[in-house]
Tab-separated table of C-alpha atoms in Angstrom:
chain	number	residue	atom	x	y	z
D	1	MET	CA	-5.611	4.363	-13.759
D	2	GLY	CA	-3.657	0.543	-14.998
D	3	LYS	CA	-4.513	-2.606	-13.548
D	4	TYR	CA	-1.405	-2.123	-10.752
D	5	PHE	CA	-0.389	1.512	-10.976
D	6	GLY	CA	-3.657	3.795	-8.908
D	7	THR	CA	-3.219	7.468	-8.796
D	8	ASP	CA	-0.058	8.238	-6.980
D	9	GLY	CA	1.459	5.022	-7.745
D	10	VAL	CA	1.064	0.914	-6.848
D	11	ARG	CA	-0.486	0.961	-3.674
D	12	GLY	CA	-1.708	-2.024	-1.089
D	13	VAL	CA	-0.404	-4.067	2.241
D	14	ALA	CA	2.951	-4.860	2.507
D	15	GLY	CA	3.628	-8.357	1.916
D	16	ALA	CA	-0.257	-9.086	1.086
D	17	ASP	CA	-0.976	-7.142	-2.237
D	18	LEU	CA	2.247	-4.830	-2.265
D	19	THR	CA	4.558	-8.409	-1.924
D	20	CYS	CA	8.484	-8.816	-2.589
D	21	GLU	CA	7.666	-10.814	-5.925
D	22	LEU	CA	5.605	-7.405	-7.251
D	23	ALA	CA	8.430	-5.267	-6.637
D	24	MET	CA	10.239	-7.071	-8.128
D	25	LYS	CA	9.052	-7.407	-11.122
D	26	ILE	CA	7.751	-3.290	-10.721
D	27	GLY	CA	12.403	-2.863	-11.006
D	28	ARG	CA	12.424	-4.907	-14.316
D	29	GLY	CA	10.029	-3.700	-16.011
D	30	ALA	CA	10.545	0.410	-14.698
D	31	ALA	CA	14.277	-0.843	-15.923
D	32	ALA	CA	13.349	-2.714	-19.198
D	33	VAL	CA	11.799	0.018	-20.206
D	34	LEU	CA	13.861	3.038	-19.271
D	35	THR	CA	16.466	0.842	-20.885
D	36	GLY	CA	14.583	0.795	-24.365
D	37	SER	CA	14.221	4.817	-23.819
D	38	THR	CA	17.614	6.598	-22.351
D	39	GLY	CA	19.930	3.759	-24.922
D	40	HIS	CA	22.106	3.715	-22.026
D	41	ARG	CA	22.618	2.417	-18.240
D	42	PRO	CA	19.768	3.599	-16.185
D	43	ARG	CA	20.569	5.558	-13.179
D	44	ILE	CA	17.790	5.109	-11.307
D	45	LEU	CA	18.053	6.890	-7.034
D	46	ILE	CA	15.244	5.358	-4.888
D	47	GLY	CA	13.740	7.285	-1.478
D	48	LYS	CA	11.729	5.374	1.254
D	49	ASP	CA	9.488	6.928	4.339
D	50	THR	CA	9.465	5.391	7.947
D	51	ARG	CA	7.972	2.937	7.555
D	52	GLN	CA	9.029	-0.712	8.637
D	53	SER	CA	8.360	-2.414	5.422
D	54	GLY	CA	10.106	-0.303	3.386
D	55	ASP	CA	13.700	-2.185	3.916
D	56	MET	CA	11.919	-5.029	2.403
D	57	LEU	CA	10.562	-3.970	-0.510
D	58	GLU	CA	13.055	-1.487	-1.416
D	59	ALA	CA	15.572	-4.617	-1.349
D	60	ALA	CA	12.802	-6.600	-3.491
D	61	LEU	CA	12.730	-3.419	-6.092
D	62	THR	CA	16.572	-3.412	-6.212
D	63	ALA	CA	16.862	-6.668	-6.445
D	64	GLY	CA	14.598	-5.863	-9.849
D	65	LEU	CA	16.791	-2.523	-11.019
D	66	CYS	CA	19.767	-4.590	-11.052
D	67	SER	CA	19.414	-7.729	-12.453
D	68	VAL	CA	18.255	-5.901	-15.690
D	69	GLY	CA	21.209	-3.662	-15.637
D	70	ALA	CA	19.806	-0.393	-14.730
D	71	ASP	CA	22.194	1.109	-11.194
D	72	VAL	CA	20.696	2.098	-7.826
D	73	GLU	CA	21.640	5.123	-5.669
D	74	SER	CA	19.975	4.566	-1.869
D	75	LEU	CA	19.067	7.911	-0.700
D	76	GLY	CA	17.710	6.556	2.472
D	77	VAL	CA	14.694	7.704	4.964
D	78	LEU	CA	13.701	10.987	2.741
D	79	PRO	CA	10.047	12.664	1.453
D	80	THR	CA	8.324	12.008	-1.547
D	81	PRO	CA	9.106	15.577	-3.284
D	82	ALA	CA	13.095	15.174	-2.013
D	83	VAL	CA	13.426	12.451	-4.143
D	84	ALA	CA	11.291	14.469	-7.479
D	85	TYR	CA	13.338	17.282	-6.863
D	86	LEU	CA	17.145	15.010	-6.586
D	87	VAL	CA	15.882	13.198	-9.912
D	88	ARG	CA	16.808	16.410	-11.665
D	89	LYS	CA	19.825	17.678	-9.337
D	90	TYR	CA	21.839	14.052	-9.946
D	91	ASN	CA	20.868	13.747	-13.409
D	92	ALA	CA	19.211	10.895	-13.070
D	93	ASP	CA	17.061	8.590	-15.885
D	94	ALA	CA	13.474	7.921	-12.771
D	95	GLY	CA	12.990	8.324	-9.144
D	96	VAL	CA	11.435	5.437	-6.631
D	97	VAL	CA	9.317	6.609	-4.323
D	98	ILE	CA	8.474	3.443	-1.708
D	99	SER	CA	5.613	5.350	0.620
D	100	ALA	CA	1.934	4.766	1.454
D	101	SER	CA	1.815	7.979	2.025
D	102	HIS	CA	-0.994	9.492	4.837
D	103	ASN	CA	-2.311	5.630	4.833
D	104	PRO	CA	-1.392	3.180	8.431
D	105	MET	CA	1.565	2.306	8.865
D	106	GLU	CA	0.902	-1.848	6.928
D	107	PHE	CA	0.204	-0.302	3.624
D	108	ASN	CA	3.302	0.756	1.395
D	109	GLY	CA	3.713	2.072	-2.509
D	110	ILE	CA	5.665	2.304	-5.132
D	111	LYS	CA	5.648	5.743	-7.597
D	112	ILE	CA	8.186	6.426	-9.842
D	113	PHE	CA	9.225	9.624	-10.999
D	114	ALA	CA	10.389	10.339	-14.755
D	115	GLY	CA	14.363	11.985	-14.615
D	116	THR	CA	12.129	15.025	-15.278
D	117	GLY	CA	11.400	15.006	-11.941
D	118	TYR	CA	7.285	14.837	-12.551
D	119	LYS	CA	5.550	11.244	-12.107
D	120	LEU	CA	5.556	8.687	-14.684
D	121	PRO	CA	3.210	9.429	-17.804
D	122	ASP	CA	0.188	6.763	-18.281
D	123	GLU	CA	1.694	5.645	-21.603
D	124	VAL	CA	4.795	4.135	-19.467
D	125	GLU	CA	3.261	2.825	-16.880
D	126	ASN	CA	1.315	0.923	-19.100
D	127	GLN	CA	4.408	0.073	-20.777
D	128	ILE	CA	5.479	-1.182	-17.285
D	129	GLU	CA	2.703	-2.705	-16.362
D	130	GLU	CA	2.571	-4.996	-19.925
D	131	HIS	CA	6.446	-6.386	-18.382
D	132	ILE	CA	4.529	-7.640	-15.021
D	133	ASP	CA	1.279	-9.516	-16.524
D	134	ASN	CA	3.899	-10.996	-18.814
D	135	ASP	CA	6.239	-11.906	-15.525
D	136	CYS	CA	8.706	-10.507	-16.876
D	137	CYS	CA	9.943	-13.133	-19.483
D	138	ASN	CA	10.138	-10.749	-22.490
D	139	ILE	CA	13.224	-8.651	-20.237
D	140	LYS	CA	17.270	-10.153	-20.532
D	141	LEU	CA	18.495	-10.800	-17.555
D	142	MET	CA	22.119	-9.750	-17.028
D	143	THR	CA	25.198	-11.124	-16.070
D	144	GLY	CA	28.739	-10.499	-14.899
D	145	ASP	CA	29.491	-6.933	-15.474
D	146	GLN	CA	26.467	-5.983	-16.476
D	147	VAL	CA	24.673	-6.609	-13.621
D	148	GLY	CA	23.740	-3.552	-11.746
D	149	ARG	CA	25.399	-1.953	-9.283
D	150	MET	CA	23.489	-0.573	-5.709
D	151	TYR	CA	25.138	2.527	-3.841
D	152	ARG	CA	24.483	4.333	-0.851
D	153	ARG	CA	24.215	8.455	-1.509
D	154	ASP	CA	24.280	10.676	1.648
D	155	ASP	CA	24.379	13.949	0.175
D	156	GLY	CA	20.465	14.267	-0.856
D	157	LEU	CA	19.138	15.413	2.919
D	158	GLN	CA	21.109	18.857	2.226
D	159	ASP	CA	20.994	19.422	-0.594
D	160	TYR	CA	17.012	19.165	-0.204
D	161	VAL	CA	17.242	21.338	2.782
D	162	ASP	CA	19.344	24.028	0.459
D	163	HIS	CA	16.377	23.861	-2.249
D	164	LEU	CA	13.767	24.298	0.692
D	165	TYR	CA	15.327	27.272	2.209
D	166	GLU	CA	16.682	29.140	-0.662
D	167	SER	CA	13.509	28.290	-2.530
D	168	ILE	CA	11.032	29.979	0.512
D	169	ASN	CA	13.278	32.598	0.770
D	170	GLY	CA	12.149	33.965	4.099
D	171	ASP	CA	12.902	35.430	7.531
D	172	LEU	CA	10.381	33.434	10.212
D	173	THR	CA	11.609	35.261	13.426
D	174	GLY	CA	9.510	35.809	15.666
D	175	LEU	CA	7.733	32.901	14.977
D	176	ASN	CA	6.367	30.390	17.722
D	177	ILE	CA	5.234	26.847	15.826
D	178	CYS	CA	4.387	23.321	16.971
D	179	ILE	CA	5.471	21.405	13.996
D	180	ASP	CA	3.794	17.725	13.812
D	181	CYS	CA	5.960	15.302	11.392
D	182	ALA	CA	3.167	12.182	11.811
D	183	ASN	CA	6.907	9.984	12.883
D	184	GLY	CA	6.999	9.805	8.442
D	185	ALA	CA	10.062	11.303	6.615
D	186	SER	CA	9.946	15.083	7.649
D	187	ALA	CA	11.716	14.527	10.138
D	188	LYS	CA	15.332	14.777	9.931
D	189	VAL	CA	14.001	17.802	6.975
D	190	ALA	CA	12.086	19.877	9.694
D	191	GLN	CA	14.504	20.393	11.874
D	192	LYS	CA	17.212	21.267	10.016
D	193	LEU	CA	15.151	23.353	8.068
D	194	PHE	CA	13.151	25.874	10.016
D	195	PRO	CA	15.053	26.666	12.699
D	196	ARG	CA	17.675	27.795	9.852
D	197	LEU	CA	14.343	29.802	8.842
D	198	GLY	CA	14.844	31.482	12.191
D	199	ALA	CA	11.555	30.036	14.006
D	200	LYS	CA	11.054	28.877	17.686
D	201	CYS	CA	10.038	25.368	16.837
D	202	THR	CA	8.572	22.250	18.651
D	203	PHE	CA	8.582	19.114	16.876
D	204	ILE	CA	6.383	16.233	17.730
D	205	GLY	CA	5.724	13.515	15.932
D	206	VAL	CA	9.985	12.873	14.795
D	207	ASP	CA	10.446	9.443	16.716
D	208	PRO	CA	9.615	6.964	13.662
D	209	ASP	CA	10.217	2.949	14.669
D	210	GLY	CA	8.729	1.343	11.585
D	211	ALA	CA	5.828	0.973	12.849
D	212	ASN	CA	3.750	4.069	14.260
D	213	ILE	CA	4.050	6.261	10.942
D	214	ASN	CA	0.506	8.356	10.950
D	215	LYS	CA	-0.466	6.967	14.147
D	216	GLY	CA	-2.396	9.510	15.828
D	217	VAL	CA	-0.087	12.048	14.333
D	218	GLY	CA	0.330	14.014	11.265
D	219	SER	CA	-2.673	15.624	8.943
D	220	THR	CA	-4.627	12.753	9.139
D	221	HIS	CA	-5.106	13.377	12.888
D	222	LEU	CA	-4.856	16.903	13.101
D	223	ASP	CA	-6.436	17.039	16.533
D	224	HIS	CA	-3.172	16.334	18.129
D	225	LEU	CA	-1.695	19.468	16.877
D	226	GLU	CA	-4.835	21.808	17.359
D	227	LYS	CA	-4.357	20.629	21.016
D	228	ALA	CA	-0.237	21.327	21.247
D	229	VAL	CA	-0.730	24.243	19.978
D	230	VAL	CA	-3.975	26.152	22.403
D	231	ALA	CA	-2.034	24.044	25.493
D	232	GLY	CA	1.246	25.205	24.598
D	233	GLY	CA	0.042	29.066	23.226
D	234	PHE	CA	1.730	28.813	19.637
D	235	ASP	CA	1.036	31.018	16.726
D	236	CYS	CA	0.039	28.307	15.316
D	237	GLY	CA	0.772	24.613	13.873
D	238	ILE	CA	1.561	22.706	10.543
D	239	ALA	CA	1.067	18.842	10.228
D	240	PHE	CA	3.170	16.644	7.406
D	241	ASP	CA	1.654	13.252	6.717
D	242	GLY	CA	3.983	10.480	6.174
D	243	ASP	CA	5.703	11.035	3.033
D	244	ALA	CA	5.259	14.826	3.072
D	245	ASP	CA	3.693	15.858	0.349
D	246	ARG	CA	0.951	16.966	1.676
D	247	CYS	CA	0.855	20.168	4.404
D	248	LEU	CA	-1.841	21.499	6.791
D	249	ALA	CA	-2.106	23.968	9.289
D	250	CYS	CA	-3.946	25.117	12.730
D	251	ASP	CA	-4.059	29.056	13.806
D	252	GLU	CA	-3.360	29.542	17.682
D	253	LYS	CA	-6.970	29.067	18.893
D	254	GLY	CA	-6.518	25.128	17.209
D	255	ARG	CA	-9.374	25.830	14.600
D	256	GLU	CA	-8.100	24.033	10.843
D	257	MET	CA	-6.865	25.311	7.463
D	258	ASP	CA	-6.744	22.671	5.481
D	259	GLY	CA	-4.974	22.509	1.732
D	260	ASP	CA	-8.188	25.128	0.637
D	261	LYS	CA	-7.852	27.900	2.463
D	262	ILE	CA	-4.054	27.349	2.518
D	263	ILE	CA	-4.077	27.748	-1.694
D	264	ALA	CA	-6.438	30.705	-1.606
D	265	LEU	CA	-3.689	32.649	0.919
D	266	LEU	CA	-0.498	31.866	-0.868
D	267	SER	CA	-2.657	32.536	-4.159
D	268	MET	CA	-3.526	35.672	-2.927
D	269	GLY	CA	0.090	36.507	-1.682
D	270	MET	CA	1.853	35.288	-5.437
D	271	LYS	CA	-1.269	37.244	-6.697
D	272	GLU	CA	-0.275	40.956	-5.301
D	273	LYS	CA	3.428	40.046	-6.265
D	274	ASP	CA	2.420	39.605	-9.284
D	275	ARG	CA	3.850	35.574	-9.900
D	276	LEU	CA	-0.257	34.217	-10.108
D	277	ASP	CA	0.607	33.023	-13.623
D	278	GLY	CA	-3.104	33.807	-15.687
D	279	ASP	CA	-4.376	35.051	-12.150
D	280	THR	CA	-5.280	31.047	-11.749
D	281	ALA	CA	-5.677	27.928	-9.299
D	282	VAL	CA	-6.228	24.597	-10.256
D	283	VAL	CA	-8.126	22.480	-7.474
D	284	THR	CA	-10.392	19.067	-7.604
D	285	VAL	CA	-14.073	18.864	-7.362
D	286	MET	CA	-13.695	18.347	-3.517
D	287	SER	CA	-13.300	22.172	-3.125
D	288	ASN	CA	-15.351	24.494	-0.799
D	289	LEU	CA	-17.654	26.217	-2.283
D	290	GLY	CA	-17.184	29.114	-0.083
D	291	PHE	CA	-13.676	29.435	-1.092
D	292	ILE	CA	-14.634	28.841	-5.331
D	293	LYS	CA	-16.570	32.132	-4.307
D	294	TYR	CA	-14.015	33.956	-2.581
D	295	MET	CA	-11.700	33.374	-5.188
D	296	GLU	CA	-13.950	34.310	-7.828
D	297	ALA	CA	-14.544	37.921	-5.880
D	298	GLN	CA	-10.642	37.856	-5.904
D	299	GLY	CA	-10.670	38.027	-9.484
D	300	ILE	CA	-9.085	34.615	-9.286
D	301	HIS	CA	-9.903	32.099	-11.460
D	302	THR	CA	-10.180	28.192	-10.532
D	303	GLU	CA	-9.987	24.962	-12.868
D	304	ARG	CA	-11.695	22.399	-10.764
D	305	THR	CA	-10.370	18.949	-12.006
D	306	ALA	CA	-10.796	15.202	-10.786
D	307	VAL	CA	-9.938	14.415	-7.530
D	308	GLY	CA	-6.292	13.527	-7.314
D	309	ASP	CA	-2.681	15.973	-7.673
D	310	ARG	CA	-2.088	13.996	-10.442
D	311	TYR	CA	-5.290	15.860	-12.758
D	312	VAL	CA	-4.159	19.438	-10.942
D	313	LEU	CA	-0.887	18.618	-12.458
D	314	GLU	CA	-1.707	18.037	-15.882
D	315	ASN	CA	-3.441	20.872	-15.475
D	316	MET	CA	-0.990	23.447	-14.361
D	317	ARG	CA	1.417	21.938	-17.470
D	318	GLU	CA	-1.381	22.183	-19.865
D	319	ASN	CA	-2.678	25.846	-19.271
D	320	GLY	CA	0.850	27.476	-17.758
D	321	TYR	CA	-0.936	27.788	-13.842
D	322	ALA	CA	1.709	28.493	-10.757
D	323	ILE	CA	-0.474	26.862	-7.745
D	324	GLY	CA	-2.605	23.820	-7.362
D	325	GLY	CA	-3.886	21.751	-5.047
D	326	GLU	CA	-6.421	19.893	-2.932
D	327	GLN	CA	-8.192	20.222	-0.289
D	328	SER	CA	-6.261	17.603	1.651
D	329	GLY	CA	-3.131	19.987	1.269
D	330	HIS	CA	-1.448	18.510	-1.672
D	331	VAL	CA	-0.194	21.987	-2.485
D	332	ILE	CA	1.803	22.236	-5.867
D	333	LEU	CA	4.223	25.084	-6.200
D	334	LEU	CA	5.837	24.779	-10.174
D	335	HIS	CA	7.731	27.962	-9.629
D	336	HIS	CA	9.787	25.648	-7.097
D	337	ALA	CA	8.594	22.241	-7.462
D	338	THR	CA	7.111	19.477	-9.722
D	339	THR	CA	5.159	17.477	-7.123
D	340	GLY	CA	3.389	18.230	-3.917
D	341	ASP	CA	6.114	19.495	-1.496
D	342	GLY	CA	4.250	19.640	2.565
D	343	GLU	CA	7.556	21.470	3.666
D	344	LEU	CA	7.607	24.270	0.984
D	345	THR	CA	4.087	24.576	1.005
D	346	ALA	CA	4.402	24.881	5.304
D	347	GLY	CA	7.303	27.682	4.392
D	348	LYS	CA	5.316	29.816	1.810
D	349	LEU	CA	2.291	29.745	4.710
D	350	LEU	CA	4.491	30.835	7.663
D	351	LYS	CA	6.933	33.241	5.241
D	352	LEU	CA	3.133	35.236	4.583
D	353	LEU	CA	2.019	34.939	8.143
D	354	ALA	CA	5.650	36.106	9.430
D	355	GLU	CA	5.419	39.295	6.577
D	356	SER	CA	1.400	40.144	7.389
D	357	GLY	CA	2.718	40.876	10.963
D	358	LYS	CA	-0.998	39.655	11.760
D	359	LYS	CA	-2.498	36.446	14.092
D	360	MET	CA	-2.716	32.807	12.244
D	361	SER	CA	-6.154	33.640	12.814
D	362	GLN	CA	-6.853	36.035	11.208
D	363	LEU	CA	-5.630	34.546	7.328
D	364	ASN	CA	-7.666	31.743	8.963
D	365	ASP	CA	-10.651	33.735	8.964
D	366	ILE	CA	-10.134	34.895	5.166
D	367	TYR	CA	-13.897	33.100	3.677
D	368	ALA	CA	-16.383	31.193	5.325
D	369	GLN	CA	-16.784	27.722	4.203
D	370	TYR	CA	-19.796	25.854	3.964
D	371	PRO	CA	-20.628	22.557	5.705
D	372	GLN	CA	-19.468	19.786	4.340
D	373	VAL	CA	-20.309	15.806	5.257
D	374	LEU	CA	-18.054	13.373	4.088
D	375	VAL	CA	-17.890	9.787	4.842
D	376	ASN	CA	-15.455	7.272	3.887
D	377	VAL	CA	-17.005	3.603	3.331
D	378	VAL	CA	-14.766	0.670	3.652
D	379	ALA	CA	-14.803	-1.580	-0.374
D	380	ASP	CA	-12.682	-4.225	-1.628
D	381	ALA	CA	-11.258	-3.797	-6.149
D	382	ALA	CA	-14.359	-5.328	-6.381
D	383	GLN	CA	-17.118	-3.637	-4.443
D	384	LYS	CA	-15.888	-0.467	-6.682
D	385	ALA	CA	-15.803	-1.717	-9.367
D	386	ALA	CA	-19.543	-3.120	-8.927
D	387	TYR	CA	-20.673	0.879	-7.528
D	388	LYS	CA	-19.355	2.214	-11.168
D	389	GLU	CA	-21.466	-0.328	-12.636
D	390	ASP	CA	-24.783	-0.137	-10.833
D	391	GLU	CA	-27.135	2.135	-12.505
D	392	VAL	CA	-29.930	1.619	-9.716
D	393	LEU	CA	-26.790	3.020	-7.439
D	394	ALA	CA	-26.612	6.296	-9.617
D	395	GLY	CA	-29.757	6.872	-9.915
D	396	PHE	CA	-30.312	7.432	-6.609
D	397	ILE	CA	-27.532	9.463	-5.770
D	398	GLU	CA	-28.980	11.483	-8.845
D	399	ASN	CA	-32.147	12.207	-6.713
D	400	GLU	CA	-30.916	12.593	-3.715
D	401	GLN	CA	-28.707	16.038	-5.739
D	402	GLN	CA	-32.151	16.753	-6.914
D	403	LYS	CA	-33.617	17.007	-3.763
D	404	LEU	CA	-30.922	19.608	-1.883
D	405	MET	CA	-32.866	21.800	-4.966
D	406	GLY	CA	-29.688	23.697	-5.595
D	407	MET	CA	-28.761	24.196	-2.302
D	408	GLY	CA	-25.855	22.171	-2.395
D	409	ARG	CA	-24.381	18.961	-4.120
D	410	VAL	CA	-23.068	15.656	-3.599
D	411	LEU	CA	-20.106	13.961	-4.892
D	412	VAL	CA	-19.435	10.470	-4.604
D	413	ARG	CA	-16.129	8.458	-5.803
D	414	VAL	CA	-14.442	5.891	-5.581
D	415	SER	CA	-10.456	6.207	-4.329
D	416	GLY	CA	-7.850	5.841	-6.517
D	417	THR	CA	-5.306	5.583	-3.896
D	418	GLU	CA	-7.140	3.617	-0.655
D	419	PRO	CA	-9.659	0.711	-0.314
D	420	LYS	CA	-12.782	3.167	-0.207
D	421	ILE	CA	-15.330	4.909	-1.086
D	422	ARG	CA	-16.285	7.924	-0.866
D	423	VAL	CA	-18.791	10.387	-0.295
D	424	MET	CA	-19.276	14.077	-0.201
D	425	VAL	CA	-21.877	15.996	0.640
D	426	GLU	CA	-22.345	19.749	0.768
D	427	GLY	CA	-24.053	22.139	1.673
D	428	GLN	CA	-25.602	25.693	3.599
D	429	ASP	CA	-27.968	23.348	5.329
D	430	LEU	CA	-25.961	21.008	7.616
D	431	GLU	CA	-29.116	18.677	8.506
D	432	ALA	CA	-30.233	18.525	4.772
D	433	ILE	CA	-26.917	17.551	3.830
D	434	ASP	CA	-26.077	15.463	6.750
D	435	GLY	CA	-29.011	13.732	5.519
D	436	CYS	CA	-28.437	13.139	2.862
D	437	ALA	CA	-24.810	11.859	2.842
D	438	LYS	CA	-26.689	8.898	5.715
D	439	ARG	CA	-29.186	8.243	2.703
D	440	ILE	CA	-26.187	7.240	0.171
D	441	VAL	CA	-24.168	5.511	2.369
D	442	GLU	CA	-27.407	3.115	3.563
D	443	LYS	CA	-27.957	2.644	0.237
D	444	ILE	CA	-24.210	1.848	-0.539
D	445	ASN	CA	-24.466	-1.013	2.213
D	446	GLN	CA	-27.420	-2.218	0.701
D	447	ARG	CA	-26.330	-2.180	-2.657
D	448	ILE	CA	-22.424	-3.170	-2.849
D	449	LEU	CA	-21.557	-4.301	0.487
D	450	LYS	CA	-24.192	-7.012	1.580
D	451	GLN	CA	-24.795	-9.115	-1.870
């Protein structure tokens, strides 16, 4: 991770951390780097989620891009994976998404896709950061007809829906689903896509007002959907996050289906159709041990990476694997997409359900999960840096791992997208892992947060 770019772009509280000035510098830096690499006047697509700050940041970012001679095509509100797809379809030089994904509305972010549809490599982000640190002083600002122009593009929504429909290639007739769009970027897409696939749909979280994205709805508040599914007698529920790059689900009993369960089901379906390249799924170190053991029993190898969909994707591309993702619901299906796509994932899962003739609860029982205790400790940038350098704390955590005596595991990490230190303890004995997590959190508070 760089100074500004984390594991998923630049993130922060809009107007405080992520200011208009910073957004303009990111635009100038990105345009300068792209101009140097392409040798022509760049075309940049911009999409955003439904946050109130999105318009402000888009205006600043657009000003920065145009001031260096790039043309901007504004796509309006669209999911992150839509921009990743459309940048290739429209032969643009880059695509930018203004979104903070699953975070509360006061946050926002800027992430950039190359013309290939993949996120920018580290070395390109580093070049942009150099321009930002130098206050973009070495960048030539254009005048006259060399200044970039901004255009509004309205065909992106339908082109993306058509792409998803063709990629899913399924008949969901007979399914009665409740779909939670988190008051985010998936709302218009989902309302076009899933009825077109034949499903009977009830939608919640489809009334964005600029302030209610992810607020009590979506994949970060699955209890809302779970209650709605049980009360309404639905076959299952689907939940997206604010920018629709992740998907979680629940069965007809209101029980959660996390990314591990979804990846296991889709991997098995792909293996049966000889579409599971390398008989491998790529996941992160957060994946449940129950998932790992099940996949091994089915003859499916699992590669485990550091947390972050970019690390999953790097492994998939390097080794030619077709599916990967995270427990949080990011699922990458490389036969169809270059990044995690919640609505594509949902369509593939629902297609599997329709073709199986089973209830979603039967699919959800594919394996038994090991208990996990997850605790998020709020920490600012300085506190996160102090955690990384604290040898006493590292030794304490290692000692707690040893206490589990091989019956569980401890994972403590700094979040790359939020001001948090995440503590995860997993094992067969819930009481033991709960106590372990509490002791680690208490020690972090003593060593890092109360200095």
